[in-house]
Amino acid sequence: MKLIICENYEEMSRTAARIAAETLLRKPDALLSFAGGETPLGFVHRFADMVNSGQIDPSRAYYVSLDEWAGLSREDEGSCGLFNQKELLGRMRIPFLQAHVINGAADIEEECRSLDGFIAAHGPLTLSVLGIGMNGHLGFNEEGVRFDLNAHVIPLSETTKRVMPKYFGEKFHPEYGISQGIRQIMAAETVLLLASGEHKANILREAVRGDVTNQVPASILQTHPSCVVVADKAAAAML
Ligand code: PGA
């Protein structure tokens, strides 16, 4: 694992956007996947800015979303689909050649099959940009997840259920998540793991310095041949 420690959230976001831009410049037909959530918000905005200023051209590239709350549609407040549309895809003046965004309100088994199909057709992922959950999850690969799965539906952990009101208040109470599997994430040429804030310091230390275990799913990234952790000082404080 390579570690880049940034002064603050803004620098973390810019650093990640620069790496994503370099990926696209090197491989114009890349398959990119970016996590939703608080952590990657600045990053996806910077990425869209770089598209809009003509520094990068996504018109030959593919995009696939990482995960979704089962039951939430791409229009629902707090959904990953809405995040993708509003914060990334809808901001880009030049669209990706194709973008596949999970619909959590559709038949979720069918959504898994179509996610697998899209990644198989255009993949493997060139770049996967991830956040880390308070329990060390990647996407919705929760504690105890099997590392050999592709897209799947998984019960949300108690930690994730505790954290989720920050996205949509008490409006929804999903029990399951749909997620790219660890197998697909590990097959990515490069993985960026973003972490920001002191509340992530402990779990980031476990993921980066602890044992590789499915009890801390992000720890599997220690075995990825090209994983870059981009963390701000607060999140990196315990490394
Ligand atoms: P956050 O989510 O960026 O909103 O903290 C991270 C995650 O759960 O993967």
Tab-separated table of C-alpha atoms and ligand atoms in Angstrom:
chain	number	residue	atom	x	y	z
A	1	MET	CA	0.000	0.000	0.000
A	2	LYS	CA	1.204	3.466	-0.791
A	3	LEU	CA	0.218	6.160	1.659
A	4	ILE	CA	-0.361	9.814	0.765
A	5	ILE	CA	-1.083	12.005	3.757
A	6	CYS	CA	-2.703	15.323	2.918
A	7	GLU	CA	-2.988	18.482	4.949
A	8	ASN	CA	-6.785	18.551	4.840
A	9	TYR	CA	-9.956	17.399	3.077
A	10	GLU	CA	-9.475	19.750	0.137
A	11	GLU	CA	-5.964	18.502	-0.545
A	12	MET	CA	-7.154	14.886	-0.256
A	13	SER	CA	-9.885	15.582	-2.812
A	14	ARG	CA	-7.493	17.299	-5.240
A	15	THR	CA	-4.891	14.566	-4.901
A	16	ALA	CA	-7.444	11.864	-5.662
A	17	ALA	CA	-8.817	13.845	-8.619
A	18	ARG	CA	-5.303	14.252	-10.019
A	19	ILE	CA	-4.722	10.494	-9.831
A	20	ALA	CA	-8.090	9.796	-11.483
A	21	ALA	CA	-7.257	12.319	-14.212
A	22	GLU	CA	-3.872	10.696	-14.822
A	23	THR	CA	-5.649	7.340	-15.156
A	24	LEU	CA	-7.976	8.730	-17.786
A	25	LEU	CA	-5.164	10.432	-19.701
A	26	ARG	CA	-3.223	7.176	-19.757
A	27	LYS	CA	-6.247	5.041	-20.610
A	28	PRO	CA	-9.032	7.006	-22.338
A	29	ASP	CA	-11.333	3.948	-22.435
A	30	ALA	CA	-10.919	3.261	-18.700
A	31	LEU	CA	-13.654	1.806	-16.509
A	32	LEU	CA	-13.934	4.042	-13.447
A	33	SER	CA	-15.906	3.504	-10.274
A	34	PHE	CA	-16.288	6.082	-7.507
A	35	ALA	CA	-17.889	5.575	-4.110
A	36	GLY	CA	-20.651	7.850	-2.860
A	37	GLY	CA	-20.818	9.334	0.622
A	38	GLU	CA	-19.338	12.296	2.446
A	39	THR	CA	-15.704	11.435	1.877
A	40	PRO	CA	-15.619	11.405	-1.943
A	41	LEU	CA	-17.839	14.472	-2.420
A	42	GLY	CA	-14.952	16.916	-2.893
A	43	PHE	CA	-13.129	14.442	-5.083
A	44	VAL	CA	-16.047	13.934	-7.506
A	45	HIS	CA	-16.584	17.690	-7.703
A	46	ARG	CA	-12.898	18.231	-8.568
A	47	PHE	CA	-13.114	15.426	-11.131
A	48	ALA	CA	-16.149	17.059	-12.775
A	49	ASP	CA	-14.337	20.431	-12.700
A	50	MET	CA	-11.413	18.878	-14.582
A	51	VAL	CA	-13.804	17.515	-17.208
A	52	ASN	CA	-15.509	20.885	-17.533
A	53	SER	CA	-12.247	22.780	-17.879
A	54	GLY	CA	-11.123	20.444	-20.653
A	55	GLN	CA	-8.239	18.871	-18.728
A	56	ILE	CA	-9.714	15.403	-19.154
A	57	ASP	CA	-12.092	13.849	-21.647
A	58	PRO	CA	-14.405	11.073	-20.375
A	59	SER	CA	-16.134	10.550	-23.735
A	60	ARG	CA	-14.470	7.191	-24.388
A	61	ALA	CA	-14.542	5.998	-20.784
A	62	TYR	CA	-17.016	3.940	-18.773
A	63	TYR	CA	-18.364	4.528	-15.306
A	64	VAL	CA	-20.009	2.154	-12.872
A	65	SER	CA	-21.421	2.882	-9.422
A	66	LEU	CA	-20.170	0.964	-6.395
A	67	ASP	CA	-23.195	0.273	-4.262
A	68	GLU	CA	-26.733	1.215	-3.291
A	69	TRP	CA	-29.177	0.910	-0.436
A	70	ALA	CA	-31.691	-1.805	-1.314
A	71	GLY	CA	-35.097	-0.208	-1.814
A	72	LEU	CA	-33.846	3.285	-2.687
A	73	SER	CA	-34.245	4.521	-6.230
A	74	ARG	CA	-31.880	6.788	-8.108
A	75	GLU	CA	-34.183	9.693	-7.245
A	76	ASP	CA	-34.372	9.108	-3.497
A	77	GLU	CA	-32.640	11.573	-1.204
A	78	GLY	CA	-29.507	10.023	0.262
A	79	SER	CA	-29.265	7.273	-2.344
A	80	CYS	CA	-25.956	6.538	-3.986
A	81	GLY	CA	-27.725	6.843	-7.341
A	82	LEU	CA	-28.757	10.418	-6.611
A	83	PHE	CA	-25.226	11.179	-5.412
A	84	ASN	CA	-23.860	9.842	-8.686
A	85	GLN	CA	-26.309	11.856	-10.763
A	86	LYS	CA	-26.228	15.096	-8.822
A	87	GLU	CA	-22.615	15.332	-7.731
A	88	LEU	CA	-20.823	13.695	-10.639
A	89	LEU	CA	-22.636	12.721	-13.835
A	90	GLY	CA	-25.009	15.679	-13.886
A	91	ARG	CA	-22.120	18.125	-13.374
A	92	MET	CA	-19.994	16.866	-16.222
A	93	ARG	CA	-20.391	18.849	-19.441
A	94	ILE	CA	-19.036	15.880	-21.402
A	95	PRO	CA	-20.580	12.565	-20.324
A	96	PHE	CA	-18.912	9.182	-20.028
A	97	LEU	CA	-19.415	6.974	-23.075
A	98	GLN	CA	-21.563	4.805	-20.803
A	99	ALA	CA	-22.452	5.066	-17.131
A	100	HIS	CA	-24.110	2.269	-15.203
A	101	VAL	CA	-25.753	3.288	-11.937
A	102	ILE	CA	-27.399	0.710	-9.661
A	103	ASN	CA	-31.135	1.108	-9.068
A	104	GLY	CA	-31.891	-0.099	-5.543
A	105	ALA	CA	-35.649	0.100	-6.148
A	106	ALA	CA	-35.553	-2.443	-8.977
A	107	ASP	CA	-35.299	-6.230	-8.688
A	108	ILE	CA	-32.064	-6.328	-6.699
A	109	GLU	CA	-30.934	-9.766	-7.847
A	110	GLU	CA	-31.373	-8.566	-11.409
A	111	GLU	CA	-29.419	-5.388	-10.533
A	112	CYS	CA	-26.534	-7.570	-9.328
A	113	ARG	CA	-26.558	-9.499	-12.590
A	114	SER	CA	-26.554	-6.336	-14.672
A	115	LEU	CA	-23.768	-4.808	-12.531
A	116	ASP	CA	-21.698	-7.960	-13.058
A	117	GLY	CA	-22.523	-7.852	-16.778
A	118	PHE	CA	-21.419	-4.241	-17.160
A	119	ILE	CA	-18.139	-4.813	-15.318
A	120	ALA	CA	-17.477	-8.002	-17.290
A	121	ALA	CA	-18.141	-6.211	-20.582
A	122	HIS	CA	-16.038	-3.115	-19.932
A	123	GLY	CA	-13.736	-4.158	-17.120
A	124	PRO	CA	-11.899	-5.043	-15.111
A	125	LEU	CA	-12.041	-1.730	-13.290
A	126	THR	CA	-9.175	0.563	-14.179
A	127	LEU	CA	-9.635	2.681	-11.074
A	128	SER	CA	-11.831	2.150	-8.039
A	129	VAL	CA	-12.081	5.092	-5.649
A	130	LEU	CA	-13.403	4.017	-2.269
A	131	GLY	CA	-14.242	5.394	1.133
A	132	ILE	CA	-13.969	3.401	4.329
A	133	GLY	CA	-16.916	2.799	6.623
A	134	MET	CA	-16.704	3.090	10.394
A	135	ASN	CA	-16.633	-0.724	10.481
A	136	GLY	CA	-14.049	-0.975	7.696
A	137	HIS	CA	-16.566	-1.777	4.986
A	138	LEU	CA	-15.866	-1.081	1.308
A	139	GLY	CA	-19.081	-0.323	-0.538
A	140	PHE	CA	-21.467	-2.597	1.325
A	141	ASN	CA	-18.941	-5.327	1.865
A	142	GLU	CA	-19.681	-5.541	5.575
A	143	GLU	CA	-17.830	-7.390	8.340
A	144	GLY	CA	-17.622	-11.109	7.665
A	145	VAL	CA	-18.138	-10.710	3.902
A	146	ARG	CA	-16.618	-13.318	1.616
A	147	PHE	CA	-13.707	-11.959	-0.361
A	148	ASP	CA	-14.492	-14.047	-3.458
A	149	LEU	CA	-17.854	-12.512	-4.378
A	150	ASN	CA	-18.870	-10.369	-7.321
A	151	ALA	CA	-21.946	-8.125	-7.032
A	152	HIS	CA	-24.230	-9.259	-4.250
A	153	VAL	CA	-26.945	-8.285	-1.806
A	154	ILE	CA	-25.861	-8.208	1.820
A	155	PRO	CA	-27.557	-7.442	5.161
A	156	LEU	CA	-26.417	-4.081	6.517
A	157	SER	CA	-24.337	-4.272	9.674
A	158	GLU	CA	-25.427	-2.626	12.909
A	159	THR	CA	-22.671	-0.027	12.468
A	160	THR	CA	-23.886	0.893	9.000
A	161	LYS	CA	-27.469	1.163	10.279
A	162	ARG	CA	-26.280	3.482	13.034
A	163	VAL	CA	-24.451	5.715	10.565
A	164	MET	CA	-27.024	5.769	7.763
A	165	PRO	CA	-29.377	8.488	9.088
A	166	LYS	CA	-26.663	10.999	8.119
A	167	TYR	CA	-27.615	10.322	4.487
A	168	PHE	CA	-31.419	10.310	4.627
A	169	GLY	CA	-32.559	10.884	8.211
A	170	GLU	CA	-35.348	8.556	9.314
A	171	LYS	CA	-37.014	8.574	5.905
A	172	PHE	CA	-35.761	5.120	4.924
A	173	HIS	CA	-34.776	2.052	6.917
A	174	PRO	CA	-33.007	-0.223	4.470
A	175	GLU	CA	-31.957	-3.635	5.738
A	176	TYR	CA	-29.799	-4.643	2.777
A	177	GLY	CA	-27.192	-3.146	0.513
A	178	ILE	CA	-26.229	-3.986	-3.069
A	179	SER	CA	-22.530	-3.801	-3.728
A	180	GLN	CA	-19.741	-4.597	-6.088
A	181	GLY	CA	-17.948	-7.516	-4.490
A	182	ILE	CA	-14.431	-7.599	-3.131
A	183	ARG	CA	-13.435	-9.773	-6.076
A	184	GLN	CA	-14.294	-6.949	-8.496
A	185	ILE	CA	-12.621	-4.307	-6.321
A	186	MET	CA	-9.467	-6.418	-5.989
A	187	ALA	CA	-9.377	-6.913	-9.765
A	188	ALA	CA	-9.108	-3.135	-10.273
A	189	GLU	CA	-5.775	-2.005	-11.714
A	190	THR	CA	-5.576	0.688	-9.049
A	191	VAL	CA	-7.584	1.283	-5.895
A	192	LEU	CA	-7.681	4.612	-4.078
A	193	LEU	CA	-8.887	4.466	-0.516
A	194	LEU	CA	-9.922	7.894	0.740
A	195	ALA	CA	-10.259	8.729	4.421
A	196	SER	CA	-10.950	12.032	6.097
A	197	GLY	CA	-11.521	13.115	9.678
A	198	GLU	CA	-10.454	11.919	13.087
A	199	HIS	CA	-13.507	9.650	13.349
A	200	LYS	CA	-11.867	7.464	10.668
A	201	ALA	CA	-8.423	7.323	12.313
A	202	ASN	CA	-8.985	4.156	14.300
A	203	ILE	CA	-10.577	2.092	11.551
A	204	LEU	CA	-8.002	3.319	9.028
A	205	ARG	CA	-5.231	2.090	11.312
A	206	GLU	CA	-6.919	-1.307	11.592
A	207	ALA	CA	-7.329	-1.513	7.821
A	208	VAL	CA	-3.783	-0.438	6.994
A	209	ARG	CA	-1.743	-1.810	9.906
A	210	GLY	CA	-3.933	-4.594	11.320
A	211	ASP	CA	-4.356	-8.200	10.246
A	212	VAL	CA	-5.954	-8.941	6.904
A	213	THR	CA	-9.367	-10.205	7.950
A	214	ASN	CA	-12.911	-10.109	6.656
A	215	GLN	CA	-13.874	-8.611	10.026
A	216	VAL	CA	-12.269	-5.419	8.621
A	217	PRO	CA	-13.023	-5.771	4.918
A	218	ALA	CA	-10.776	-2.842	3.878
A	219	SER	CA	-7.767	-4.737	5.257
A	220	ILE	CA	-7.821	-6.902	2.117
A	221	LEU	CA	-6.439	-3.885	0.270
A	222	GLN	CA	-3.090	-4.548	1.967
A	223	THR	CA	-2.764	-7.404	-0.527
A	224	HIS	CA	-3.721	-5.323	-3.581
A	225	PRO	CA	-0.743	-4.749	-5.893
A	226	SER	CA	-1.609	-1.095	-6.493
A	227	CYS	CA	-3.543	0.472	-3.645
A	228	VAL	CA	-3.031	4.090	-2.679
A	229	VAL	CA	-4.439	5.361	0.600
A	230	VAL	CA	-5.137	9.089	0.371
A	231	ALA	CA	-5.935	10.378	3.839
A	232	ASP	CA	-6.000	13.730	5.497
A	233	LYS	CA	-3.877	14.286	8.599
A	234	ALA	CA	-6.763	13.691	10.971
A	235	ALA	CA	-7.644	10.292	9.498
A	236	ALA	CA	-3.970	9.324	9.273
A	237	ALA	CA	-3.222	10.333	12.873
A	238	MET	CA	-2.945	6.765	14.172
A	239	LEU	CA	-0.948	5.240	11.316
B	1	PGA	P1	-18.603	8.335	4.334
B	1	PGA	O1	-18.914	6.794	4.071
B	1	PGA	O2	-17.664	8.747	3.255
B	1	PGA	O3	-19.946	9.000	4.221
B	1	PGA	O4	-17.986	8.418	5.679
B	1	PGA	C1	-17.867	5.903	3.934
B	1	PGA	C2	-18.394	4.525	3.762
B	1	PGA	O5	-19.314	4.120	4.474
B	1	PGA	O6	-17.875	3.800	2.910
